[in-house]
Short mmCIF file of C-alpha atoms in Angstrom, two decimals:
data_model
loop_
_atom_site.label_atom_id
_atom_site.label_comp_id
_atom_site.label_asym_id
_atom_site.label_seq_id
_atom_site.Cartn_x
_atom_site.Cartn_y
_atom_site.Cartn_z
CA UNK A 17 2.65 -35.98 1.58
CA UNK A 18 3.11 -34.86 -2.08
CA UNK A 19 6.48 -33.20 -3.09
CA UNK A 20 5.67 -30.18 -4.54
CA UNK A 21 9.17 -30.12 -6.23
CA UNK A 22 8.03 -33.35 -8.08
CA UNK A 23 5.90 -32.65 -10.30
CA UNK A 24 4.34 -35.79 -11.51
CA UNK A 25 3.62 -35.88 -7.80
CA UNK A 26 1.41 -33.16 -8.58
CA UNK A 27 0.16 -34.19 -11.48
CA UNK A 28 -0.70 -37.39 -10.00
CA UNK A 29 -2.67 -35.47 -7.30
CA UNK A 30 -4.43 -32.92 -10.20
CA UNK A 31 -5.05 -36.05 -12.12
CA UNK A 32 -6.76 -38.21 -8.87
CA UNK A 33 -8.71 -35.31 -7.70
CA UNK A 34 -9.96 -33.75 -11.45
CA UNK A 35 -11.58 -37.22 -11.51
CA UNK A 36 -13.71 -36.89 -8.17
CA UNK A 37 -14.37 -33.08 -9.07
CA UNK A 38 -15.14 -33.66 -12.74
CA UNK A 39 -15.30 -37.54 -13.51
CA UNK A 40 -12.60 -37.18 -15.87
CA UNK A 41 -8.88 -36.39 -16.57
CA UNK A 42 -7.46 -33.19 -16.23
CA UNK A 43 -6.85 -31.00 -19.70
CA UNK A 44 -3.07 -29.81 -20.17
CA UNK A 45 -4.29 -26.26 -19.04
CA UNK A 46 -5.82 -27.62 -15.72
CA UNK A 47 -2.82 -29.54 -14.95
CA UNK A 48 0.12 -26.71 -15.84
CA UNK A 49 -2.34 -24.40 -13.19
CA UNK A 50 -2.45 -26.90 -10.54
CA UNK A 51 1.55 -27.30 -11.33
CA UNK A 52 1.87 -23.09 -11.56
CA UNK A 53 -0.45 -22.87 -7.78
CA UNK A 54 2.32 -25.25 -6.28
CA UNK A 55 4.54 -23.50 -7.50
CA UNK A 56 3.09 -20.31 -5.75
CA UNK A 57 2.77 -22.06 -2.35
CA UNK A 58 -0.37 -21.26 -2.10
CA UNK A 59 -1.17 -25.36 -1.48
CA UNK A 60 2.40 -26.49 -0.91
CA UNK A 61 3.23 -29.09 1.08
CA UNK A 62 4.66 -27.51 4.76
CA UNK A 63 6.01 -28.99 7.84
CA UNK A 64 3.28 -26.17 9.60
CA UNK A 65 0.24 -28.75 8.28
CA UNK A 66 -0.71 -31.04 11.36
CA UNK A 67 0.09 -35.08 10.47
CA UNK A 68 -3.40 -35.67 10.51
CA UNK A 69 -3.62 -33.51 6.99
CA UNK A 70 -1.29 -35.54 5.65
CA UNK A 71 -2.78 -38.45 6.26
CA UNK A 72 -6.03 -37.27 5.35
CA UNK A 73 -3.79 -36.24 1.68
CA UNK A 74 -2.30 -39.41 1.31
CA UNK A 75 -6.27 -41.55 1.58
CA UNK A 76 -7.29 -39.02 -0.78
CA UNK A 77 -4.81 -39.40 -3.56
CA UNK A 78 -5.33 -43.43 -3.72
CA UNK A 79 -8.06 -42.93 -6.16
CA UNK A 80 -11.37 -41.05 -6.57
CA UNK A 81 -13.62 -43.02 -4.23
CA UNK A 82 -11.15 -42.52 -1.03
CA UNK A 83 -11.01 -38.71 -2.39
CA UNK A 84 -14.98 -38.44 -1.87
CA UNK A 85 -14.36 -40.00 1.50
CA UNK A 86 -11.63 -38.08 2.35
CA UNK A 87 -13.51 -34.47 1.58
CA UNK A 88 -16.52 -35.76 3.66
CA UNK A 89 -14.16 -35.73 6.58
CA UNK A 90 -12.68 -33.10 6.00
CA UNK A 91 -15.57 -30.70 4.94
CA UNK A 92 -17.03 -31.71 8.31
CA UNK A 93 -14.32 -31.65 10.75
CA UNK A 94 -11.17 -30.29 9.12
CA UNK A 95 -12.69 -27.38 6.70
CA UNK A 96 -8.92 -25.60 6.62
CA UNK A 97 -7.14 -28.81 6.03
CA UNK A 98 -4.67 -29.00 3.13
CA UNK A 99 -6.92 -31.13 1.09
CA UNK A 100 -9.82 -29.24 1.28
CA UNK A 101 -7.47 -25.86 0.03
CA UNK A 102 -6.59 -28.30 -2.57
CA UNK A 103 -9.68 -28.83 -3.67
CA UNK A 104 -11.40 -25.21 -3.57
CA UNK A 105 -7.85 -24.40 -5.81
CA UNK A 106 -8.80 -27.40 -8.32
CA UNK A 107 -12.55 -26.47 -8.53
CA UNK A 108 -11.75 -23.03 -8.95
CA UNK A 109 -9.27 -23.94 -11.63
CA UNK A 110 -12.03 -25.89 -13.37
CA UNK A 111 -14.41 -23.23 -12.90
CA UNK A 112 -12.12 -20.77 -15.08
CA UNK A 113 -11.35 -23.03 -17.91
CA UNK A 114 -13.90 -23.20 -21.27
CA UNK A 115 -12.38 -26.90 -21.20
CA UNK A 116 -13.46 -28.05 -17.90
CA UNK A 117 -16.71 -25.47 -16.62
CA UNK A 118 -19.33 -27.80 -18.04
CA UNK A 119 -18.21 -30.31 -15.87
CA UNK A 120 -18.55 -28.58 -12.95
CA UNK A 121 -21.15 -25.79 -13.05
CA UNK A 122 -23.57 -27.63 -15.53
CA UNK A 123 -27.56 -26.95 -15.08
CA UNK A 124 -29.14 -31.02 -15.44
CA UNK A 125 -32.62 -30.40 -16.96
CA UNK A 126 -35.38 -32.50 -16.32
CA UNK A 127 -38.47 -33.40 -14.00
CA UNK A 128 -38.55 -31.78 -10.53
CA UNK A 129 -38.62 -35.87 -9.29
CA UNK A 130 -35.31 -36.20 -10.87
CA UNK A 131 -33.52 -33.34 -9.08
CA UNK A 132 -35.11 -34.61 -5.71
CA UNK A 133 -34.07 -37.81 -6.35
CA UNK A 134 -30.42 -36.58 -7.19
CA UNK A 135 -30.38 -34.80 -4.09
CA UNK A 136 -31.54 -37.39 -1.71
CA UNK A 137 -28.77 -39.74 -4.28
CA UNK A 138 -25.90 -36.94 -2.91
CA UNK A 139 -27.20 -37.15 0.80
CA UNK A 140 -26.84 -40.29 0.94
CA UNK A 141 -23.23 -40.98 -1.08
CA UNK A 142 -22.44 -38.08 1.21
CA UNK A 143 -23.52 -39.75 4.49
CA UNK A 144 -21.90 -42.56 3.49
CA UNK A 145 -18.59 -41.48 2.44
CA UNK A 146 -18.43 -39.27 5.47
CA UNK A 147 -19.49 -43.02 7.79
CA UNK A 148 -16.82 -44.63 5.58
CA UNK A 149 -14.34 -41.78 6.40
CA UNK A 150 -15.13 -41.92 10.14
CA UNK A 151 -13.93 -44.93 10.21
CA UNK A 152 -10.70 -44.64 9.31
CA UNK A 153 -10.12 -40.70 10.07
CA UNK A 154 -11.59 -41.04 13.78
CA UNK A 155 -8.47 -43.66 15.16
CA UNK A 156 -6.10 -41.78 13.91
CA UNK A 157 -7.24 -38.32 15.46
CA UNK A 158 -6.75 -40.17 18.22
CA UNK A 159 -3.81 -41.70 17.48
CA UNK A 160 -1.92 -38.13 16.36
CA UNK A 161 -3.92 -36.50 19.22
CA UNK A 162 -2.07 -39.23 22.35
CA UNK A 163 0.53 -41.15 20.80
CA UNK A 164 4.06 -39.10 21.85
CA UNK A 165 5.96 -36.36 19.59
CA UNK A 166 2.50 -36.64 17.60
CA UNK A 167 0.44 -33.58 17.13
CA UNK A 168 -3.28 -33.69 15.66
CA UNK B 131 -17.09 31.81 -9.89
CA UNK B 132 -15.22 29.48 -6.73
CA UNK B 133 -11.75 28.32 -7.25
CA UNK B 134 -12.70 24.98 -5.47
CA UNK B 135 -9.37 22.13 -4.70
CA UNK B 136 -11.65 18.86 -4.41
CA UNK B 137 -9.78 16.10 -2.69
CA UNK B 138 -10.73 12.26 -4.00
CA UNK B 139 -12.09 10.88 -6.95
CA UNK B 140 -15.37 8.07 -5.75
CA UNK B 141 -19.20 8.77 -5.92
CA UNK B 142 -19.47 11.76 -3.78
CA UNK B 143 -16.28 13.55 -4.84
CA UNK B 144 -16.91 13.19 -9.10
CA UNK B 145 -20.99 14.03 -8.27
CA UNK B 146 -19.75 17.34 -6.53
CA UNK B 147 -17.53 18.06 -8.86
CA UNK B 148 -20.00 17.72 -11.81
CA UNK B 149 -22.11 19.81 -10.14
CA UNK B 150 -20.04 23.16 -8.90
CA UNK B 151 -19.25 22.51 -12.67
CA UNK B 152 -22.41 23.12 -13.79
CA UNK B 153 -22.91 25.82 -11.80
CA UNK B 154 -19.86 27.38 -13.30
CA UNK B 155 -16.99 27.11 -10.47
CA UNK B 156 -13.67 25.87 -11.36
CA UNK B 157 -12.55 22.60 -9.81
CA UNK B 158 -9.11 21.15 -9.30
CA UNK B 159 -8.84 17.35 -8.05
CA UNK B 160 -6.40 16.04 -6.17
CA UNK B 161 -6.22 12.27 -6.00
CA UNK B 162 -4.19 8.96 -5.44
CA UNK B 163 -5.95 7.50 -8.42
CA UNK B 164 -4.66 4.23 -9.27
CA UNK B 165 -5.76 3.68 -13.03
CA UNK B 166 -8.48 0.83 -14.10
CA UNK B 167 -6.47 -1.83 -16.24
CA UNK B 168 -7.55 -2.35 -19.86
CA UNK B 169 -10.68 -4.16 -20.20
CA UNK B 170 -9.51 -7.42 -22.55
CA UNK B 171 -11.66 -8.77 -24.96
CA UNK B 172 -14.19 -6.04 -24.20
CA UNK B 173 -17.11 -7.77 -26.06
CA UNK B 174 -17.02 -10.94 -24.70
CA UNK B 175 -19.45 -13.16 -22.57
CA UNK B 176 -17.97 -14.35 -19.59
CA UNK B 177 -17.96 -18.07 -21.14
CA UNK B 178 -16.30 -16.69 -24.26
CA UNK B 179 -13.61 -15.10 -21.92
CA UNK B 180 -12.74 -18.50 -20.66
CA UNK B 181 -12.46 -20.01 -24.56
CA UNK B 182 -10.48 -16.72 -25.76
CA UNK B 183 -8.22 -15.99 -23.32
CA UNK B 184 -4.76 -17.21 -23.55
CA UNK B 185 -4.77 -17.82 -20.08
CA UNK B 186 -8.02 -17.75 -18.41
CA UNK B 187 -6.85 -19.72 -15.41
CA UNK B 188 -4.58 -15.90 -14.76
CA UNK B 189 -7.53 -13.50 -15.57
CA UNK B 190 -9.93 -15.13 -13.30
CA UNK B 191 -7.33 -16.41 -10.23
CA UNK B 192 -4.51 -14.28 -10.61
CA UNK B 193 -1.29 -14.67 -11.80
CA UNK B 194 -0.16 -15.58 -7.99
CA UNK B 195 -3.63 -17.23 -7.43
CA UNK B 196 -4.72 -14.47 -4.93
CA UNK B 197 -8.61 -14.37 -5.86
CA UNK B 198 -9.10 -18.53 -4.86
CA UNK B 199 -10.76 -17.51 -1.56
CA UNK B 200 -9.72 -20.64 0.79
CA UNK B 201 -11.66 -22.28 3.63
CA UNK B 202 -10.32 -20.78 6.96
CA UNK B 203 -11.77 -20.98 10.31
CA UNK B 204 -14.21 -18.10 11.30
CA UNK B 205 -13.45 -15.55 8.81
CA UNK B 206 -15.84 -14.14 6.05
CA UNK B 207 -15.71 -15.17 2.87
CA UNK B 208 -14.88 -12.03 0.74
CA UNK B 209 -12.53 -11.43 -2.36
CA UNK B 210 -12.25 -9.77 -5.50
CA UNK B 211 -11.19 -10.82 -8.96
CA UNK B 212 -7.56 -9.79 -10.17
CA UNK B 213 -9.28 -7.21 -12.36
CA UNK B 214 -10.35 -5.62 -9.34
CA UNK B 215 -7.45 -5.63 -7.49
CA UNK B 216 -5.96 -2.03 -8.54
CA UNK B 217 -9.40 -0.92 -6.66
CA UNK B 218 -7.56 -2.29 -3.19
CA UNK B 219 -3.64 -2.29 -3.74
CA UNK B 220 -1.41 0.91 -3.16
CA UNK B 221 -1.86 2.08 -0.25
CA UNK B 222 0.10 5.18 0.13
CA UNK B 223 2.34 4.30 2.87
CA UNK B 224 1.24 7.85 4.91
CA UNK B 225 -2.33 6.17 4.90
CA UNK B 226 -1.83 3.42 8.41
CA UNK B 227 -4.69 2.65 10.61
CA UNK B 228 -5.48 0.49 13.40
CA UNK B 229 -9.12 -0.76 14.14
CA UNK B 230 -11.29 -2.71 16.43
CA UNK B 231 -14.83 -4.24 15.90
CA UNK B 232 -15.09 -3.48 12.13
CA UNK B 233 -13.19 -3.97 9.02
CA UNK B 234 -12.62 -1.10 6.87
CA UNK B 235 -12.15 -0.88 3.09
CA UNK B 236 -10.49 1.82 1.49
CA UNK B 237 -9.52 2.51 -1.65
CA UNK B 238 -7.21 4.99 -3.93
CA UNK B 239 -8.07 3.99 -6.67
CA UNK B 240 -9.62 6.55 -9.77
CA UNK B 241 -13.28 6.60 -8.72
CA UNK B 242 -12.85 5.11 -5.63
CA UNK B 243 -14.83 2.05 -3.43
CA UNK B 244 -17.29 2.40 -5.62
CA UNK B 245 -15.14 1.28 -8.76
CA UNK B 246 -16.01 -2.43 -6.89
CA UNK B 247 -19.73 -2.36 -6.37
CA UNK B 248 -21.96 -4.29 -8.01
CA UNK B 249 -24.76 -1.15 -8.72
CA UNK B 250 -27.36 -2.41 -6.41
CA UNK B 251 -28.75 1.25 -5.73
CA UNK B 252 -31.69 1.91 -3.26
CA UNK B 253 -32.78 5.20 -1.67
CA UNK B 254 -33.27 5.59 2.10
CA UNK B 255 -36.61 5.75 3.46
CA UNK B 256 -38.10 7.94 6.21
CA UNK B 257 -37.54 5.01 8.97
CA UNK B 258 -33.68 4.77 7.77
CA UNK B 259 -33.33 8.38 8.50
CA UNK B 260 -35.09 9.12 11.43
CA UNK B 261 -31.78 10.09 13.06
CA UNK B 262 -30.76 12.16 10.46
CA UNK B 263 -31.94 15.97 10.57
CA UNK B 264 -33.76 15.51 7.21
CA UNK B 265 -36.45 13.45 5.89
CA UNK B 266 -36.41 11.57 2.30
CA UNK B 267 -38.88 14.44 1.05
CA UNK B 268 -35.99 16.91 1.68
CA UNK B 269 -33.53 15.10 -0.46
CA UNK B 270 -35.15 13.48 -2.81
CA UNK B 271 -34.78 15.64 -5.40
CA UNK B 272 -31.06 14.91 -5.15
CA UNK B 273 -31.89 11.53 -5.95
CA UNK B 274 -33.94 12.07 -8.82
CA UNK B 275 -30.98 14.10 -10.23
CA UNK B 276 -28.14 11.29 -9.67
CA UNK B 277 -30.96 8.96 -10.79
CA UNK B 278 -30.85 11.23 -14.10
CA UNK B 279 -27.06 10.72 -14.55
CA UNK B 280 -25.99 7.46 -13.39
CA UNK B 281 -29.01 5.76 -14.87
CA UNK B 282 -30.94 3.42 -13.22
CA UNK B 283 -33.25 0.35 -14.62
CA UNK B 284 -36.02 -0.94 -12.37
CA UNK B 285 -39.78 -0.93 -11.84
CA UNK B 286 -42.41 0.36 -9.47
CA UNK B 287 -43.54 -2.98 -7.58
CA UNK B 288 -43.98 -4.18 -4.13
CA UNK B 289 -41.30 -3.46 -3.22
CA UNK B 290 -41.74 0.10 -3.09
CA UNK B 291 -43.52 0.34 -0.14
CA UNK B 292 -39.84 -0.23 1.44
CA UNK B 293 -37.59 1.78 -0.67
CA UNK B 294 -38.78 5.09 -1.72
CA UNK B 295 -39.56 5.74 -5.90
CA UNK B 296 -37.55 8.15 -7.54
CA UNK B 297 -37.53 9.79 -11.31
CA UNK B 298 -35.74 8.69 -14.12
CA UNK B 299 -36.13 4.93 -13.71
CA UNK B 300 -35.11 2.72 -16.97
CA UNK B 301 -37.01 -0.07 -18.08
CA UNK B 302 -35.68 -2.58 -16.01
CA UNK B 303 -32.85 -5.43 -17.34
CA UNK B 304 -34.20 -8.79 -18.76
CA UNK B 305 -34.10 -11.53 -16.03
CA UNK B 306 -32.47 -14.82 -16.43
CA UNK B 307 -34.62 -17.91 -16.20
CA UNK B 308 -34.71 -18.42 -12.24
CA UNK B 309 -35.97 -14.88 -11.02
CA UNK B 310 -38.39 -15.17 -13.63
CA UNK B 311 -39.79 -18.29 -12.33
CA UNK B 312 -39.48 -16.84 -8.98
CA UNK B 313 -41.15 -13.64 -9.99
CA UNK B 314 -44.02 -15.45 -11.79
CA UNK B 315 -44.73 -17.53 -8.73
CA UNK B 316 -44.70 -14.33 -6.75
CA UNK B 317 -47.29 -13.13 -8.76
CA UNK B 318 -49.35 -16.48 -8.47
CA UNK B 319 -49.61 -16.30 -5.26
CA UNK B 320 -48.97 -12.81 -4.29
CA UNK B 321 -51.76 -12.08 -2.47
CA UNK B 322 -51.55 -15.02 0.10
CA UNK B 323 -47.66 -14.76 0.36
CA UNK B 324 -48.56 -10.51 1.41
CA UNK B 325 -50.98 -11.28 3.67
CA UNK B 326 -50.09 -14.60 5.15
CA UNK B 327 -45.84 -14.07 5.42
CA UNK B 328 -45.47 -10.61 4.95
CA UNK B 329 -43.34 -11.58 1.99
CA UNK B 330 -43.05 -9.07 -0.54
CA UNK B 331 -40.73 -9.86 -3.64
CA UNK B 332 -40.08 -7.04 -6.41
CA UNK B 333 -36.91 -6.81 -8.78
CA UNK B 334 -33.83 -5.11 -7.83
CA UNK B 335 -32.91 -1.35 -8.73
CA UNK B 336 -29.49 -1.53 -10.44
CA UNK B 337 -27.32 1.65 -11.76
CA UNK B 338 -27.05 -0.68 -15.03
CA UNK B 339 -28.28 1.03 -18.17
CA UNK B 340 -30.89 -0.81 -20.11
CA UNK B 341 -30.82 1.59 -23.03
CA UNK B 342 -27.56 3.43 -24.68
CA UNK B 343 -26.92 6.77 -23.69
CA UNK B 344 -24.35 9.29 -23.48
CA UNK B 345 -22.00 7.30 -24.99
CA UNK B 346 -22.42 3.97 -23.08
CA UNK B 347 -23.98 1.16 -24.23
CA UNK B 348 -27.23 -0.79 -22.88
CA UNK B 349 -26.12 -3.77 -21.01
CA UNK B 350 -25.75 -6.56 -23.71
CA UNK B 351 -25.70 -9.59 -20.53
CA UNK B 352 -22.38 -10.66 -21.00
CA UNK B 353 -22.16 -11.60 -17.12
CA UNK B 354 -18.75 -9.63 -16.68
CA UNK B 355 -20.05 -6.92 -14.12
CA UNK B 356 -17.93 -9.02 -11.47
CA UNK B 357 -14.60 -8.82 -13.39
CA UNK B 358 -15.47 -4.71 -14.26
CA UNK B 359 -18.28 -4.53 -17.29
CA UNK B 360 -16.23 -3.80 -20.70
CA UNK B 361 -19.11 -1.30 -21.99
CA UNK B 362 -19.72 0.96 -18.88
CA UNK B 363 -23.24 0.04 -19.01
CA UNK B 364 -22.68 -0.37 -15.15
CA UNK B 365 -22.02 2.82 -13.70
CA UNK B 366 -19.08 3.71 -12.09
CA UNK B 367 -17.91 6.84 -10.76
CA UNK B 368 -15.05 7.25 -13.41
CA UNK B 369 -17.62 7.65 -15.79
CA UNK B 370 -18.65 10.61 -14.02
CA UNK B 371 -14.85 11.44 -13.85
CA UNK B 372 -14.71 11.65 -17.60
CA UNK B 373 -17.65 13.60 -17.88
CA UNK B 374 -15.88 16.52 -15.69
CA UNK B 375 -12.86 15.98 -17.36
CA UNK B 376 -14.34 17.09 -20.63
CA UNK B 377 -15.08 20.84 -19.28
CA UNK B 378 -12.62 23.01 -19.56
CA UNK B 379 -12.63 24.54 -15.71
CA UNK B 380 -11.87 20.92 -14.70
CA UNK B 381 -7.84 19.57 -13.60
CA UNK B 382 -7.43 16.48 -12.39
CA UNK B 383 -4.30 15.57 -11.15
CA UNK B 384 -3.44 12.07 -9.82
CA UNK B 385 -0.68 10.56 -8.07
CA UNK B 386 -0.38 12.92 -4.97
CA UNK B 387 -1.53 12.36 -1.53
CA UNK B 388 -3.35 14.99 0.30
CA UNK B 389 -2.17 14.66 4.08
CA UNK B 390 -3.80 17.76 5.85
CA UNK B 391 -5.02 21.43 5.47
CA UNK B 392 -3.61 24.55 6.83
CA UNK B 393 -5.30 27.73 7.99
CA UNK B 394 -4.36 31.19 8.40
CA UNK B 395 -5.06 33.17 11.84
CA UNK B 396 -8.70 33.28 11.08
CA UNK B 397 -9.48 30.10 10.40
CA UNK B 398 -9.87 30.00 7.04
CA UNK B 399 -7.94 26.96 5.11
CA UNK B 400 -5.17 28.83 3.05
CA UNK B 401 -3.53 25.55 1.28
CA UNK B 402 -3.30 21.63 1.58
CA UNK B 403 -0.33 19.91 1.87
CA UNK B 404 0.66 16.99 -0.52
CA UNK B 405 2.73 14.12 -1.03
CA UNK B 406 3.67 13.71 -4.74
CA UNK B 407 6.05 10.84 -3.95
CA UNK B 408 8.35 8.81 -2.39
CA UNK B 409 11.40 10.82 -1.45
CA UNK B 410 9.89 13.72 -2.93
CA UNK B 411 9.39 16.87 -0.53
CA UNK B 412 6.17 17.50 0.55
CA UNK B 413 4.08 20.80 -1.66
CA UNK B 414 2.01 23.10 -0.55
CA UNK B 415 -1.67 23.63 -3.14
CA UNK B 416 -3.08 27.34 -1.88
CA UNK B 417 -6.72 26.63 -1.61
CA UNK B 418 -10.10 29.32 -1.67
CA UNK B 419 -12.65 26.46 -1.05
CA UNK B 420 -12.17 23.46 -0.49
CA UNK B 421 -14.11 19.78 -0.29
CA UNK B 422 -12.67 16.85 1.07
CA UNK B 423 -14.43 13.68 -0.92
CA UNK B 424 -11.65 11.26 -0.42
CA UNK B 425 -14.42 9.00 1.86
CA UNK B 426 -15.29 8.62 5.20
CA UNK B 427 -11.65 7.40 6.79
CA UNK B 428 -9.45 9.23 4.17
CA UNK B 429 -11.53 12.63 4.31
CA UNK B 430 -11.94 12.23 8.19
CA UNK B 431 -7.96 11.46 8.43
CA UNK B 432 -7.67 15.01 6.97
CA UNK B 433 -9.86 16.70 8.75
CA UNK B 434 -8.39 15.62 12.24
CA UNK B 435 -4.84 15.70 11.13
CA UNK B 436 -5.24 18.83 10.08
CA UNK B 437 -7.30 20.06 13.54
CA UNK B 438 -4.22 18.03 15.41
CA UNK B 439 -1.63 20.17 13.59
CA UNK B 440 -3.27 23.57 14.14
CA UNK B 441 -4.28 23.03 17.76
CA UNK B 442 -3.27 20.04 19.12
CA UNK B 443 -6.51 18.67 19.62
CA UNK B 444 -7.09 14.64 19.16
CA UNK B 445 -10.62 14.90 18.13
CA UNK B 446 -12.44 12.06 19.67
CA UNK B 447 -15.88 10.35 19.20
CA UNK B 448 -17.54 9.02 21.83
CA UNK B 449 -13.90 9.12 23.14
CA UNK B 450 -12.88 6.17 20.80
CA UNK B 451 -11.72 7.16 17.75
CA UNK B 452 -9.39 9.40 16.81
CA UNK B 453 -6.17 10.09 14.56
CA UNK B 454 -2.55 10.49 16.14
CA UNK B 455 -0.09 12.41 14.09
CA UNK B 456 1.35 10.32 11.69
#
């Protein structure tokens, strides 16, 4: 779990995620809001958060590609989770900077073929992020779920 | 001439106003009316607001992040930007309610709900008012004449057979490069997508000005009306506030809460009684007429109050709803 007091805790988060959201680093302005939201609890870390979110936090900050994984999971079976609040809170950070919009809400001209390809591309990154996710998300629902003193 | 005390400050309450105005009565109006901020950087696109501002992450979020709407289980989706969020905030404390099966929205804020909407303005047909005791014919020239003064851009298409035509219709507001597409298609293929789907596609009616007047400007497109449109070329009811304030038989006074009416032995209401604030006694306003536009839950919480403190009646409907003495 991060330590919201730390914050190059958070900025190592903010800098992980901006990378999955936006394929690249987070501007100073991005990363002082992510700081400032932790700051307003809005995402902090709390004991209230079932284990599983954590451990669904901790995959995700290991780097991008475990971060797409992660979000599958979670954006199919744990929509409320702590990582997917900390995500809608990045993206909408992104979304209100002149910095980072383009990267994020960007219209990609071109052939109708193109966009159907890139959606069909997305379906199946997302299919296979969210088989990859299974994987490792599934055992340990059931682990928090059975093992004692856990709680999924 | 009426001496008329007019309680609230939204659509219906600044319309009536305007109008005993112009028919020469003298209206005071009593109202909560939180104040719109300043609009910053008034004549700036949305995109520029997010270069220019010092903090954009603050105007669009909040300073406490309250407007990131986050994923929760079974709940509706629905939020308003900071800008917005004198139109929802400060409720007077008198003002408590407890519901079931709907969600309410109220608002004291200086023109009201209505200070939120996003001017999507369409009159009721004949089959929307069947239960009403009046047909669209009856009011329609009601329309035509808030038509006149809020203006209204749109065109007479398909979608008319649906939603009656009034007067006074602007040319309607350029369309960005989607509905266009989707419009020319329509047309394309219009006749098959009629007769074949029943699909009918025509472009929205929208209380946004397409040509100055009256001191507001034609919308210039600068993608704010979310955040509250700098220019007032989307109507809002304090627009129509400013308009009454500039005649001379018009008082408004804000910051007092109207809690309920009283009536002399006949019946007639002889004064309201308001809160002007906290630890303040309560006043008496002596009334001749008066219209309660303060919206459907504030006006009816007046209304019943007002019956329960003269009678002791708890008005009911249907034998659900109902105010208790507060």
């Amino acid at each position: 779990m991060v330590d919201t007091t730390n914050p190059s805790d958070v900025a190592e988060e903010c800098r992980v995620f901006c990378r999955y959201l936006s394929d690249r680093p987070p501007p100073t302005e991005v990363l002082s809001a992510y700081r400032r939201a932790h700051q307003c609890v809005v995402v902090a870390a709390d004991a209230a958060w079932p284990p599983i979110d954590a451990a669904l936090l901790r995959i995700a900050r290991l780097g991008p590609s475990l971060t797409r994984a992660a979000d599958a999971s979670a954006v199919t079976f744990a929509k409320s989770s702590l990582l997917r609040r900390k995500l809608v809170l990045l993206l909408a950070i992104l979304e209100s900077c002149g910095s980072t919009i383009g990267a994020v809400d960007t219209v990609v001209p071109g052939p109708r073929v193109k966009w159907a390809a890139g959606i069909v591309l997305n379906v199946v990154v997302f299919a296979a992020a969210l088989g990859l996710a299974a994987a490792a998300v599934v055992p340990l629902r059931i682990w928090y779920r059975f093992a004692p003193g856990r709680r999924a | 001439m009426r001496r008329i005390v007019l309680v609230g400050s939204g659509a219906s309450a600044v319309h009536f106003a305007l109008t005993a105005l112009q028919k020469g009565h003298e209206v005071l109006m009593l109202d909560v009316g939180h104040e719109r901020p300043e609009s910053v950087l008034p004549g700036a696109t949305l995109a520029q607001l997010r270069d220019r501002l010092a903090d954009p992450v603050a105007y669009f979020l909040g300073d406490s992040f309250e407007s990131v709407l986050f994923p929760t289980q079974g709940t509706e989706y629905y939020g308003f930007p900071p800008s917005k969020s004198y139109i929802f905030t400060g409720t007077p404390p008198q003002f408590r309610w407890r519901v079931e099966g709907f969600a309410p929205l109220a608002s004291f804020a200086r023109g009201g709900l209505a200070e939120a909407w996003t001017a999507g303005v369409y009159p009721f047909n004949d089959a929307e008012l069947a239960d009403f005791p009046f047909t669209y014919a009856d009011i329609a020239p009601y329309y035509d004449l808030v038509a006149e003064r809020i203006g209204i851009s749109g065109e007479v298409d398909d979608l008319a057979r649906f939603m009656p035509v009034h007067q006074h219709l602007l040319p309607p507001l350029d369309l960005d490069e989607h509905s266009s597409l989707i419009l020319r298609t329509y047309a394309e293929r219009r006749a098959s997508l009629n007769r074949r789907l029943g699909c009918y596609i025509g472009r929205s009616r929208i209380a946004t000005i397409s040509r100055d007047r009256e001191g507001r400007q034609a919308c210039s497109y600068l993608g704010r009306c979310l955040w509250g449109c700098p220019s007032d070329s989307l109507y809002t009811p304090s627009i129509t506030l400013a308009e009454c304030r500039r005649h001379d038989r018009f008082r408004y006074v804000s910051g007092v809460y109207v809690r309920y009416f009283r009536t002399n032995a006949h019946r007639r209401i002889t004064a309201v009684v308001v809160d002007t604030g906290p630890g303040k006694a309560s006043e008496d306003v002596p009334v001749d007429t008066l219209a309660l536009g303060a919206g459907t839950l504030s006006s009816c919480k007046i209304f019943l109050e007002s019956v329960f403190r003269e009678t002791g009646q708890l008005v009911t409907l249907h034998g659900r709803w109902t105010t208790s003495r507060s």
